[in-house]
Structures are given as structure tokens and as C-alpha cells.
XYZ file of C-alpha atoms in Angstrom:
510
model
C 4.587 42.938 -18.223
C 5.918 41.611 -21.580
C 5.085 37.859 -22.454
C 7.273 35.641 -24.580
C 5.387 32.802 -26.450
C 7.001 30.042 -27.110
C 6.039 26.869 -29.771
C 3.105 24.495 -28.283
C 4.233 21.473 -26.719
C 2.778 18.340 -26.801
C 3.419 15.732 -24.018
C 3.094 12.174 -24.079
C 2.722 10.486 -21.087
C 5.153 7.514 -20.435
C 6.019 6.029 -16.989
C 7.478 7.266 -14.505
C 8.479 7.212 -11.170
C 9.560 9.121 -8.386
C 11.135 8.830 -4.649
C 11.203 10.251 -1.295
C 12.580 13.960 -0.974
C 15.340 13.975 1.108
C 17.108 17.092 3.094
C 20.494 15.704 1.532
C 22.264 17.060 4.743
C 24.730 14.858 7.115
C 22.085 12.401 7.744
C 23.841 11.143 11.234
C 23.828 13.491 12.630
C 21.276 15.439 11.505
C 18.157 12.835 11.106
C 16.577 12.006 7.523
C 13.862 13.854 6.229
C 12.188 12.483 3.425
C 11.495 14.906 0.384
C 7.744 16.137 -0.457
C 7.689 14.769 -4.085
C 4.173 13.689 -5.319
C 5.443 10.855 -6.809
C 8.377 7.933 -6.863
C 11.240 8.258 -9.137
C 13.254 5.374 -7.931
C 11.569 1.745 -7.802
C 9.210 0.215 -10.366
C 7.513 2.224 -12.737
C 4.319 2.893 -12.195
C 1.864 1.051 -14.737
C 1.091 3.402 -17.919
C -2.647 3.851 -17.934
C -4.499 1.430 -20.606
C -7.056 3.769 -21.983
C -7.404 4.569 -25.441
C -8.829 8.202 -24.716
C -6.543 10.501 -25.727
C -7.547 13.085 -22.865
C -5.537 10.680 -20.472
C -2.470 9.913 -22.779
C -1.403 13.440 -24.401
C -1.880 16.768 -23.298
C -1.329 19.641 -25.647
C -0.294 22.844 -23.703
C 1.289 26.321 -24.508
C 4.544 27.548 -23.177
C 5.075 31.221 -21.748
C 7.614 33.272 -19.785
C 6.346 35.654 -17.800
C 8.786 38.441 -16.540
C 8.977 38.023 -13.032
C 10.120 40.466 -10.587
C 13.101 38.797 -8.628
C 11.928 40.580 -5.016
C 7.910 41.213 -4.503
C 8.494 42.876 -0.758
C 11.567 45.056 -0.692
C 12.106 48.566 -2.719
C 15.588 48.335 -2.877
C 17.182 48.877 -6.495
C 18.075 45.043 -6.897
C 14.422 43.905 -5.978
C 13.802 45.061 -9.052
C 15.662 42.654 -11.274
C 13.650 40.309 -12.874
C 13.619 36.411 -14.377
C 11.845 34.530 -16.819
C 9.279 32.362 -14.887
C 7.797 29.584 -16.837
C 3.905 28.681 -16.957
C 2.065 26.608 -19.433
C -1.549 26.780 -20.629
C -3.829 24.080 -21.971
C -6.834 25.828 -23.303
C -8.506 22.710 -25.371
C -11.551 22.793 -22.711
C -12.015 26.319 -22.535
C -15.219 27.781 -23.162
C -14.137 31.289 -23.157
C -13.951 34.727 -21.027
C -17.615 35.102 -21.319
C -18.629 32.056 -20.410
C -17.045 32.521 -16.624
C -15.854 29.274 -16.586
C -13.026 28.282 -14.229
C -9.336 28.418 -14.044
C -7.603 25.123 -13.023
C -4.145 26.302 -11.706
C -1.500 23.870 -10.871
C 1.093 25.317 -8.302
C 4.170 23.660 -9.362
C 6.249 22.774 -6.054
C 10.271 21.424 -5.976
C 11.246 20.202 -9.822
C 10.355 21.556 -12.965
C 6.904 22.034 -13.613
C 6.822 19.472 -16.933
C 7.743 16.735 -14.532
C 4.806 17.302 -12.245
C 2.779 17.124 -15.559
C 3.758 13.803 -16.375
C 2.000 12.457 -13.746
C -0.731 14.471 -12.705
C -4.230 13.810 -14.320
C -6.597 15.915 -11.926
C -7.122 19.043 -13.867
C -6.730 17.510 -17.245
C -9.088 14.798 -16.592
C -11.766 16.654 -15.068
C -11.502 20.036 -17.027
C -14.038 18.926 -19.904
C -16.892 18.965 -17.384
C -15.815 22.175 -15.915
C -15.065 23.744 -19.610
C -11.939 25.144 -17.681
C -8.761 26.967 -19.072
C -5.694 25.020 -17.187
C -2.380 26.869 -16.195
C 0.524 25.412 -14.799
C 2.811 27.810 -13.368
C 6.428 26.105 -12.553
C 7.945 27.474 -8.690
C 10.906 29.812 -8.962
C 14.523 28.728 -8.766
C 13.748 25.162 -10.234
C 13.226 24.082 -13.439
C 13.410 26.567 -16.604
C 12.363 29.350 -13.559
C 15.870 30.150 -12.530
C 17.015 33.885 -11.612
C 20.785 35.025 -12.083
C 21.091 32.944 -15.093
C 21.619 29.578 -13.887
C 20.955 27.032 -11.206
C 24.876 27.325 -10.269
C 24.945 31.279 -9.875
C 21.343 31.226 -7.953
C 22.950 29.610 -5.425
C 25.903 30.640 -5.248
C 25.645 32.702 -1.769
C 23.001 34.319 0.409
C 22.230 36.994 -1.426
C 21.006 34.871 -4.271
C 19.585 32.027 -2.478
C 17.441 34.737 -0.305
C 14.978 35.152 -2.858
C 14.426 31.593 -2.841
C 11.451 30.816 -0.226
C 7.648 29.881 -0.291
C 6.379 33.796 0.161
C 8.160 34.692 -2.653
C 6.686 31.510 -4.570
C 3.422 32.312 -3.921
C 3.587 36.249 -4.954
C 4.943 34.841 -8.009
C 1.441 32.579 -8.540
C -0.253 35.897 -7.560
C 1.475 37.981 -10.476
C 1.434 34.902 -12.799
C -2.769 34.276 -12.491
C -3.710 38.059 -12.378
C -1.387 38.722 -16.087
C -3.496 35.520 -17.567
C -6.966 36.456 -16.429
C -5.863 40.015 -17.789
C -4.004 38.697 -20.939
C -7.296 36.222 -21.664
C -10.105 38.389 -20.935
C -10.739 36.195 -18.217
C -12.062 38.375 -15.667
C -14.673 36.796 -14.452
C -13.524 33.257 -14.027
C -12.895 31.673 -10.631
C -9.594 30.081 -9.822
C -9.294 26.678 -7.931
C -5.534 26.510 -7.233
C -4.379 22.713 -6.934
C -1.092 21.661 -5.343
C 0.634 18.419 -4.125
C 2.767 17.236 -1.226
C 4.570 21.033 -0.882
C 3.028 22.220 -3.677
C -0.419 21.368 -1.329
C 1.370 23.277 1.482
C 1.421 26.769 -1.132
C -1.636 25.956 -2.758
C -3.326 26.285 1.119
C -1.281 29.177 1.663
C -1.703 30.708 -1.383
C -5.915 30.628 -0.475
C -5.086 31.841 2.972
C -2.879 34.977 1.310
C -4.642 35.935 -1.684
C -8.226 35.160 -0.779
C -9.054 37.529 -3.662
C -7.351 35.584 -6.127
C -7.978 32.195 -5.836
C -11.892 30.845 -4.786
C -10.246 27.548 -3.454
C -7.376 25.602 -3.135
C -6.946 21.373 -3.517
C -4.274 20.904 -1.251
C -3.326 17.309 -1.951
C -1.076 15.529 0.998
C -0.104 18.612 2.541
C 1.648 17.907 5.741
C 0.949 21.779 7.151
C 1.164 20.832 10.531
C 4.597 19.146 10.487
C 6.761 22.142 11.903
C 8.543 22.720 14.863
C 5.628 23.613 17.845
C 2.901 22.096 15.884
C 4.631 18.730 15.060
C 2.891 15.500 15.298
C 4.141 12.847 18.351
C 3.777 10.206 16.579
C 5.114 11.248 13.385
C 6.036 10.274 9.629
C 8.401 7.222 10.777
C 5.539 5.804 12.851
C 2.912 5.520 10.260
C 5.502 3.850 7.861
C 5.997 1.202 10.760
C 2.438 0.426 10.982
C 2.424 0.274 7.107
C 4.731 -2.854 6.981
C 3.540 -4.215 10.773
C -0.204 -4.019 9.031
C 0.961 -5.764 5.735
C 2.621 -8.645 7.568
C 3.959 -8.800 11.482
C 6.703 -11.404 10.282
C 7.840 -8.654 7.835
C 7.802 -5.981 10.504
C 10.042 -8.598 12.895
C 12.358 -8.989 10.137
C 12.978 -5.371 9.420
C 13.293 -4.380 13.142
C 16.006 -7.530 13.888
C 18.022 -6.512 10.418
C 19.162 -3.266 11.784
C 21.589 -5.225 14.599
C 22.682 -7.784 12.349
C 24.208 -5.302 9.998
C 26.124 -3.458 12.456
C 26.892 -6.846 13.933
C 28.610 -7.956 10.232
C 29.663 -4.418 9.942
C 32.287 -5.454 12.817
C 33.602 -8.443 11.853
C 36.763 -8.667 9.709
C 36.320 -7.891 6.540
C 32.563 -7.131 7.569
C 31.969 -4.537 5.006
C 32.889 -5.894 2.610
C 30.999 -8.944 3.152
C 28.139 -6.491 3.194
C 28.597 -5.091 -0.445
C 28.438 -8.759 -1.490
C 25.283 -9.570 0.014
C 23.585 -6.643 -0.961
C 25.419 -6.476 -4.534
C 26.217 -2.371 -3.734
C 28.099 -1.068 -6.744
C 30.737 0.236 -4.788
C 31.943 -0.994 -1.564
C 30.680 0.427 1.188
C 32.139 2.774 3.852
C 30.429 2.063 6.356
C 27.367 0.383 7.993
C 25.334 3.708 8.142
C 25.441 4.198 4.438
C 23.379 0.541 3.860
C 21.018 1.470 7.036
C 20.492 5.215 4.918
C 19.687 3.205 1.831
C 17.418 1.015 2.895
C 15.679 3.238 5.252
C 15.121 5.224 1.895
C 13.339 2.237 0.240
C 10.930 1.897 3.232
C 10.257 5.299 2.967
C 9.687 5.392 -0.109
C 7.197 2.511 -0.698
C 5.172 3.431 2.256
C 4.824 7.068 1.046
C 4.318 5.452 -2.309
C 1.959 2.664 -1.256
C 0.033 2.911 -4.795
C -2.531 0.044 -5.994
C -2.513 -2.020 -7.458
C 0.967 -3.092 -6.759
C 1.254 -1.551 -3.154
C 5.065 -1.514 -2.829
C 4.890 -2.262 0.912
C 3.179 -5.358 0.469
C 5.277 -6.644 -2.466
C 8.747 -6.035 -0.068
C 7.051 -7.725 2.701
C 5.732 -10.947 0.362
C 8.894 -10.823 -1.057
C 10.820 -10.592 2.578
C 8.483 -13.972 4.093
C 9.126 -15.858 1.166
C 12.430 -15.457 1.206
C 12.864 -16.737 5.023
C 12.525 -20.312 3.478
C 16.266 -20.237 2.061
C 18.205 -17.309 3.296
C 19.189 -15.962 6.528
C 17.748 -12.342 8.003
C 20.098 -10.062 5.964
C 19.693 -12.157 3.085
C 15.525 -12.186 3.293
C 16.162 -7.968 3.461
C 18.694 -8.469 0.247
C 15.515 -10.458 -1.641
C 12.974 -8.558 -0.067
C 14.016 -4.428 -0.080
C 16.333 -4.446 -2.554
C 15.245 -7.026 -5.110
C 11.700 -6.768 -5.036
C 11.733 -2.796 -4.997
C 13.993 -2.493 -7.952
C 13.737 -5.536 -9.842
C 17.241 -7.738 -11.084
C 20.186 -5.560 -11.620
C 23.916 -6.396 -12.004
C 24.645 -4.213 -8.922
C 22.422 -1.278 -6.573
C 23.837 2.135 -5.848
C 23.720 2.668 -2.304
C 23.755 6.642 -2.806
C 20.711 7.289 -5.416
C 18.409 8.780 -2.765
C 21.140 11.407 -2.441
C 22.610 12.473 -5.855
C 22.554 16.018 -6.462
C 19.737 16.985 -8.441
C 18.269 20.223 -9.003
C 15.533 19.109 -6.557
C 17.738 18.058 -4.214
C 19.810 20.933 -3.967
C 16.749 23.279 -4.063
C 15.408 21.373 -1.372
C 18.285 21.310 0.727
C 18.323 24.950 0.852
C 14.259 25.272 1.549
C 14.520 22.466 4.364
C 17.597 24.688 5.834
C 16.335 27.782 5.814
C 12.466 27.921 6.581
C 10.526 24.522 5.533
C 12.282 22.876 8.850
C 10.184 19.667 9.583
C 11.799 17.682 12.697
C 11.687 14.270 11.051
C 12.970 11.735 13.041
C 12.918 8.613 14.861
C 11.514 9.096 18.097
C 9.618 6.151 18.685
C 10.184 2.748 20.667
C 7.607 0.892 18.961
C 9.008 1.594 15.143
C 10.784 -0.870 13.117
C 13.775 1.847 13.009
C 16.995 2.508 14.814
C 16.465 5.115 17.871
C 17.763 8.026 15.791
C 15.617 11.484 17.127
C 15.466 14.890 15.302
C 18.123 17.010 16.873
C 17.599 20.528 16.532
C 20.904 21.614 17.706
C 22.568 19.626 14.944
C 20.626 20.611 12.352
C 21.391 24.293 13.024
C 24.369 23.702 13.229
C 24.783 21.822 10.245
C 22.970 24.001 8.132
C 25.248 27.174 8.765
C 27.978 24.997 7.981
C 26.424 24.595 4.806
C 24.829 27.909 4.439
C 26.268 30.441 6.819
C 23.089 31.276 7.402
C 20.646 29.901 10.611
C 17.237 28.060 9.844
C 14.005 29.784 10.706
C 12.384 26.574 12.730
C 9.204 28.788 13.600
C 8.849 31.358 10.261
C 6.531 28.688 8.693
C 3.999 28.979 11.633
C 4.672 32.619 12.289
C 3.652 33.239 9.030
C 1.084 31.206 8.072
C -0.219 29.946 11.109
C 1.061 27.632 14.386
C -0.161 25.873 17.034
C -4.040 27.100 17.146
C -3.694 26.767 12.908
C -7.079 24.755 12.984
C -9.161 27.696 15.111
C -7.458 30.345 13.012
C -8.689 28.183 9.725
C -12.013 28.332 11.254
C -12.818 31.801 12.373
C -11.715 33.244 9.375
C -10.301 30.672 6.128
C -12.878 28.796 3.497
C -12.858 26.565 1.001
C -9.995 24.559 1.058
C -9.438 20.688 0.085
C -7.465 18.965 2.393
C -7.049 15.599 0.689
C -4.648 12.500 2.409
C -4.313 8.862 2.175
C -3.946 7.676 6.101
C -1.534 5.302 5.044
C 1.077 8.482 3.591
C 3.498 8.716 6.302
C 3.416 12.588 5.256
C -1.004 12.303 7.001
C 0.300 12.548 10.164
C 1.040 16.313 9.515
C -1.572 16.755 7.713
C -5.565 18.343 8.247
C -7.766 15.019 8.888
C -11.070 15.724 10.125
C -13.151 19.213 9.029
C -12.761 22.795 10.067
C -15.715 24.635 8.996
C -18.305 23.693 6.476
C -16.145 25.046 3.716
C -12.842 23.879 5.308
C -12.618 20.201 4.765
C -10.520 17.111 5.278
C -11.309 14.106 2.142
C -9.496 11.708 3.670
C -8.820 7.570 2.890
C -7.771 4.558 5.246
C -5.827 3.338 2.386
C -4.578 5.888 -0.086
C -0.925 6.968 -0.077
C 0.830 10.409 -0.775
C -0.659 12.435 -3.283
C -2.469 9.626 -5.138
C -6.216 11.754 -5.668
C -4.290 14.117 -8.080
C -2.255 11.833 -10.265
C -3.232 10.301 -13.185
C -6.498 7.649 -13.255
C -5.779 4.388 -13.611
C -8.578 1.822 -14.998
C -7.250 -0.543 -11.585
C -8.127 2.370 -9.226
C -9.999 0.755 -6.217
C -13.614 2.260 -5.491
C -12.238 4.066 -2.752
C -10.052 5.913 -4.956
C -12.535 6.912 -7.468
C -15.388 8.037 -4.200
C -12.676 10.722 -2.947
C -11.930 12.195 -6.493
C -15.495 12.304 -6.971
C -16.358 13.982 -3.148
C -13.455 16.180 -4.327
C -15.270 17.146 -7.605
C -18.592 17.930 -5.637
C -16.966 20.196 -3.174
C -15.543 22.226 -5.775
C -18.680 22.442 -8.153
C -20.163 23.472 -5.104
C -17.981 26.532 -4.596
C -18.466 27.313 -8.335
C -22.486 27.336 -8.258
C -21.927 29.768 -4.955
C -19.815 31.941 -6.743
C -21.389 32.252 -9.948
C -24.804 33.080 -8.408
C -23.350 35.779 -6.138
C -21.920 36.974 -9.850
C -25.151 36.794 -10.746
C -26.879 38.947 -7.729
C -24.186 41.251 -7.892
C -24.801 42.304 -11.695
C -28.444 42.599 -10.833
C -27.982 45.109 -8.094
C -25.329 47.150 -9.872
C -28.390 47.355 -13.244
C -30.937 48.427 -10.868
């Protein structure tokens, strides 16, 4: 298919952040799911590396569109419309298509694919050793990768929103990886596909499905066991409790009291409003669920995004104890949550975990239709309200939205259920599953090993996604050991395969 070229870009890497992805729907009665993002984007920055090698502060890359076909499984006359998908290539550590040297391809997951490239380091950093070419490829319907035109029009009803789903996403890779090994010569070079938080989910699924395409997948914080059947008891809202209970019990107390003194306020006269002072909202609230949302986001957020060296978890609960000294409960949550997490501001908006952003709204429609992960709080022991995933709601809210009904079981009919872990091991190999135990997201995820060539790099400490973002000179030891395991494993798959290239040429010249 035709490529368009486009000028080379050159990115700089500045700080950023990023937060919890959310479904966006009616959160009461639906339950809140947070979103699969590999990194914050509300809270403190995170620290800009301090390095003066240039490998870790710029990255030079190429941008393409590749002419994607808009249906890869139907025959019907408008499967065959088409979109511009876009993918970008760094080829500064290349050696060439004769050398047979890897492929690094980054499966870009729910925001544009330049975003995820601000803060991932993993193939940059460790292509020179590998000499490898680097593609990112950005996931349909986000980003500069919309069909119909715009963002607005692709969603504008079922029939355009039905092309939007993780099969489709990873035929797209497929098509994407097979026209650059073609378009490069590169015939002969392996690809290790690398994904994070949902992006780990397809990058999994991708080496499940197209075996012949991809020699291995890094699937970083991939929760791939957090769907309806398969879902863990004690889920994502437990391991965010025993974040906070581990960094301080006092803090934990705190947290778990608040909840009943704001609904106690909430009901006095005036009570909301005396709320919106105390917690400085920048409009006045509506009602007590809206501040229990909010700052059920912020804990969400800085356990998922428990990152050294500041570890966000600790700093709220430091910030909560100290405060206990000169304030009352609600006011040690004010200084502690609020303050501490964002830092001094005039006023805080109550509703920036929901604004609608392309990722949101993207999102919403994946969680609704077939990523359906029953999120809730179903615990006694958590710091959180009682508040259980209802599936009944969320169906129901869903075709409100939609008209359509979510798919709660597609994900495991499709790519594997209950007995995933024997399937993985009678007939998968060589996948990366990579968590921190203290990501909230683990508790779906693949801890302990499958096969020999199906394994779990896993870290008591390490939070969502945190092996495939950037390297920081602070990185902890721990940090640096999984990277490296990581590393190993994959060389290892590289040596296998280039020797069987090697056998194989020698029995075809005989």
C-alpha cells in the first residue's frame, strides 16, 4: 500500500505527567474504573532525567501514514474504506537489513502515540546494544489515527464506533510491521513487540495472534486477567489500601474515618458549601459524591503511580500525619490529598479526572463495549466506601450511552479465560510479563512463570508500568535488576532465533 512521508521530527523530552484512566461513565452507579495509562498526567511532574547523554533527552524519529484498511475481517464493500494510520521510525541504531538485527516495536495503546513517547525510554535506551530499527505504531481511532475524518464523526454512532476494538488494533500492528520489514528490506529481522498497561494487554495478544510476526512481546503491567470470570477477589482497590496501610497505619485510619465525616458535613446546613471551602474546589460542589470521586481519584492515582524517588503515596500520607498536629480529620485530608498531590493552587477542580479527552472518550467506548473490567469496591478491609461492581448497572448504563450491550466475556472468549495460564503453557512462548506488586493494576496481572519461555519479572516495590519508562539516575537497584533480567530474556530469544536462521540456511545450501 502507498506510504506518505512526512518531515522528521525531533522530540525533546520535558516532564510530564499522567493519571488514572477512568471509564468516565455514571460513576454511582456504575463503580469507578481507573484508566490503563502508563503514566500520571495529573499531580507533580515527574523529575526530568539529569543526564547529559543525548540518547535519553531527544529522540529523532520519522513520521509515516500508512493506508490502513478500516475493516480487516469482513468483505463487505465498506470494509474496504481505508484511514491514514500513523507510525514513526527511529532508525539512528540500525545496523541494516543484512545485519538481521531486531525490530523494537512499540504498540501504542489509548492516546496518541507521541505522548507515549514522551515518556517511554525502553526501546530507545536499550536499542544501541541491540543495533535495532525502532517503530512506533500509534492504535487506531486515537491520536492522528482517526477513520471518517475526525474524532467527532468516528464516533458518531455504531456503525463507526464498531471498527473501534482491540482485534482490529492488533491486525492493524500486523499490516503496519509486515509493510516496514517489506518497505526496509528487513526480512530477516526479529520483532520484540513492547506494550504498556493496555498497550501490554495487545502487545501479549498480539504474540498470541500473530506468532509469525512478532518473536516476543514485553507486556509491561498488563492486567490480562482482570475480566469478568477470571477477575481477581481481591482486586485493584485492595492493593491500593495496603499501599497507604503499608506507608503509615495512622494514614490508612485517617482515610477510612474521612469518608463519614464528609457525608456527615455534607448534611448539615449549608454543608456543601462548607465543603468547597475546606477543600478550596473551584466551583461549589453538588454534592458529597463528587469530593468522595475526586479524591478517590488521587488515591488511585498515586498508588498506581507510586514512582521513586518521590513515591506519591508516601508523600500524601507524611503530609496527612503531619497535618493531625493542627487541623481536624477533613482538614489533615485537605493538607494531605489535595495539597501535597498537587502542590499550592488558588483553587482544585473537583472534575479533572473526568474531562473529556480524546482518551477518555475512546476509553469510554472500549470499557463499554468489550475491555469490561469489574472494578469495584468489594472489600471490608479497604480504606474505601462499600461501593461493589454492579454488572446490571453497567449494562445498563452503557446502552444508555451506546445503544449497544457490552461484551463482559469477548475478551476471554477470544483471547483466553479462566484456564488462560494452562492455555499459555501448552502452546504460547516468549512473553514478558513485567509488574510492580505495589500497581493496583498486579492483581490482574501474570505473577509467577508459565513455561520456561513464558515469564513473570516481577518487583515488591515497583508501580504501574515503571520498567518501560524513561531511566532515571535515582532509580533504586531493584529497578535497574528487572530492566536488566528483562534485557537477558530477550537477548536470549534473539541468540535462539538467529542460530535457527543460521541452521536453516545451512540445510536449504546443502
Amino acid at each position: 500500500m502507498p506510504l506518505t512521508k512526512s518531515v522528521p521530527v525531533v522530540f525533546y523530552f520535558a516532564t510530564r505527567s499522567y493519571p488514572p484512566i477512568r471509564s468516565n461513565l455514571i460513576r454511582n452507579t456504575v463503580g469507578i474504573n481507573p484508566r490503563l495509562g502508563i503514566a500520571r498526567k495529573i499531580g507533580k511532574q515527574r523529575k526530568k532525567p539529569q543526564t547529559s547523554s543525548s540518547s535519553n533527552s531527544v529522540e529523532e524519529v520519522e513520521t509515516f501514514y500508512y493506508t490502513q484498511r478500516l475493516d480487516h475481517f469482513n468483505y463487505r464493500p465498506d470494509s474496504y474504506a481505508t484511514f491514514q494510520q500513523r507510525y514513526m521510525i527511529n532508525s539512528k541504531y540500525w545496523a541494516g537489513p543484512k545485519s538481521s538485527a531486531p525490530i523494537f516495536a512499540y504498540l501504542g495503546a489509548e492516546e496518541p502515540v507521541d505522548e507515549d513517547i514522551n515518556v517511554v525510554g525502553f526501546l530507545r535506551e536499550n536499542a544501541p546494544q541491540f543495533s535495532s530499527l525502532i517503530v512506533y505504531i500509534e492504535h487506531r481511532y486515537y491520536g492522528k489515527s482517526i477513520p471518517f475524518g475526525s474524532l467527532k464523526k468516528a464516533m458518531k454512532n455504531a456503525n463507526t464506533r464498531g471498527y473501534f476494538n482491540s482485534a482490529q488494533a492488533i491486525a492493524d500492528y500486523a499490516a503496519v510491521l509486515l509493510h516496514v520489514k517489506e518497505r526496509l528490506s528487513a526480512h530477516t529481522s526479529p520483532i520484540i513487540v513492547i506494550g504498556g498497561s493496555y498497550g501490554g494487554m495487545l502487545a501479549s495478544w498480539f504474540r498470541l495472534k500473530y506468532p509469525h510476526i512478532a518473536l516476543g512481546a514485553l507486556a509491561s503491567s498488563a492486567p490480562i486477567l482482570y475480566f469478568n470470570s477470571v477477575a481477581p477477589q481481591a482486586g485493584y482497590y485492595y492493593i491500593v489500601t495496603k499501599d497507604f496501610k503499608e506507608a503509615s497505619e495512622s494514614c490508612y485510619q485517617t482515610i477510612r474515618k474521612s469518608w463519614s465525616e464528609i457525608d456527615k458535613v455534607s448534611k448539615m446546613p449549608n454543608g456543601l458549601s462548607i465543603l468547597s471551602k475546606t477543600f478550596k474546589t473551584c466551583s461549589k460542589l453538588d454534592n458529597s459524591f463528587e469530593l468522595k470521586d475526586y479524591l478517590d481519584s488521587i488515591y488511585a492515582d498515586a498508588a498506581q503511580y507510586n514512582e521513586p524517588p518521590d513515591y506519591p503515596v508516601s508523600v500524601i500520607c507524611e503530609a496527612i500525619d503531619a497535618a493531625a498536629k493542627k487541623t481536624d480529620t477533613l482538614g489533615q485530608i485537605f493538607e494531605g490529598v489535595v495539597v501535597a498531590h498537587h502542590g499550592n493552587k488558588s483553587c482544585y477542580d473537583t472534575n479533572e479526572f473526568n474531562l473529556p479527552t480524546e482518551t477518555d472518550i475512546g476509553w469510554r467506548w472500549q470499557s463499554c463495549s468489550e475491555m469490561v473490567m469489574p472494578i469495584g469496591h468489594d472489600r471490608d478491609d479497604t480504606m474505601f466506601p462499600p461501593a461493589p461492581f454492579d454488572m446490571k448497572s453497567f449494562v445498563n448504563e452503557c446502552r444508555s450511552l451506546y445503544g449497544v450491550l457490552p461484551r463482559p466475556h469477548w475478551v476471554t472468549t477470544y483471547y483466553g479465560g479462566p484456564d488462560l495460564k494452562l492455555i499459555l503453557h501448552r502452546f504460547a512462548s516468549n512473553i514478558i510479563f513485567s509488574n510492580g506488586l505495589r500497581d493496583p493494576y498486579s492483581s490482574g496481572g501474570v505473577l509467577e512463570d508459565i513455561s520456561d519461555s513464558i515469564l513473570a519479572v516481577s518487583t515488591v516495590n515497583g508501580s504501574h508500568c515503571l520498567d518501560i519508562l524513561e531511566e532515571q539516575p535515582s532509580d533504586p537497584e531493584w529497578l535497574v535488576k528487572q530492566r536488566k533480567t528483562e534485557i537477558k530474556i530477550i537477548k536470549g530469544w534473539i541468540a535462539e532465533y538467529q542460530a535457527d536462521e543460521v541452521a536453516l540456511n545451512k540445510q536449504v545450501h546443502q
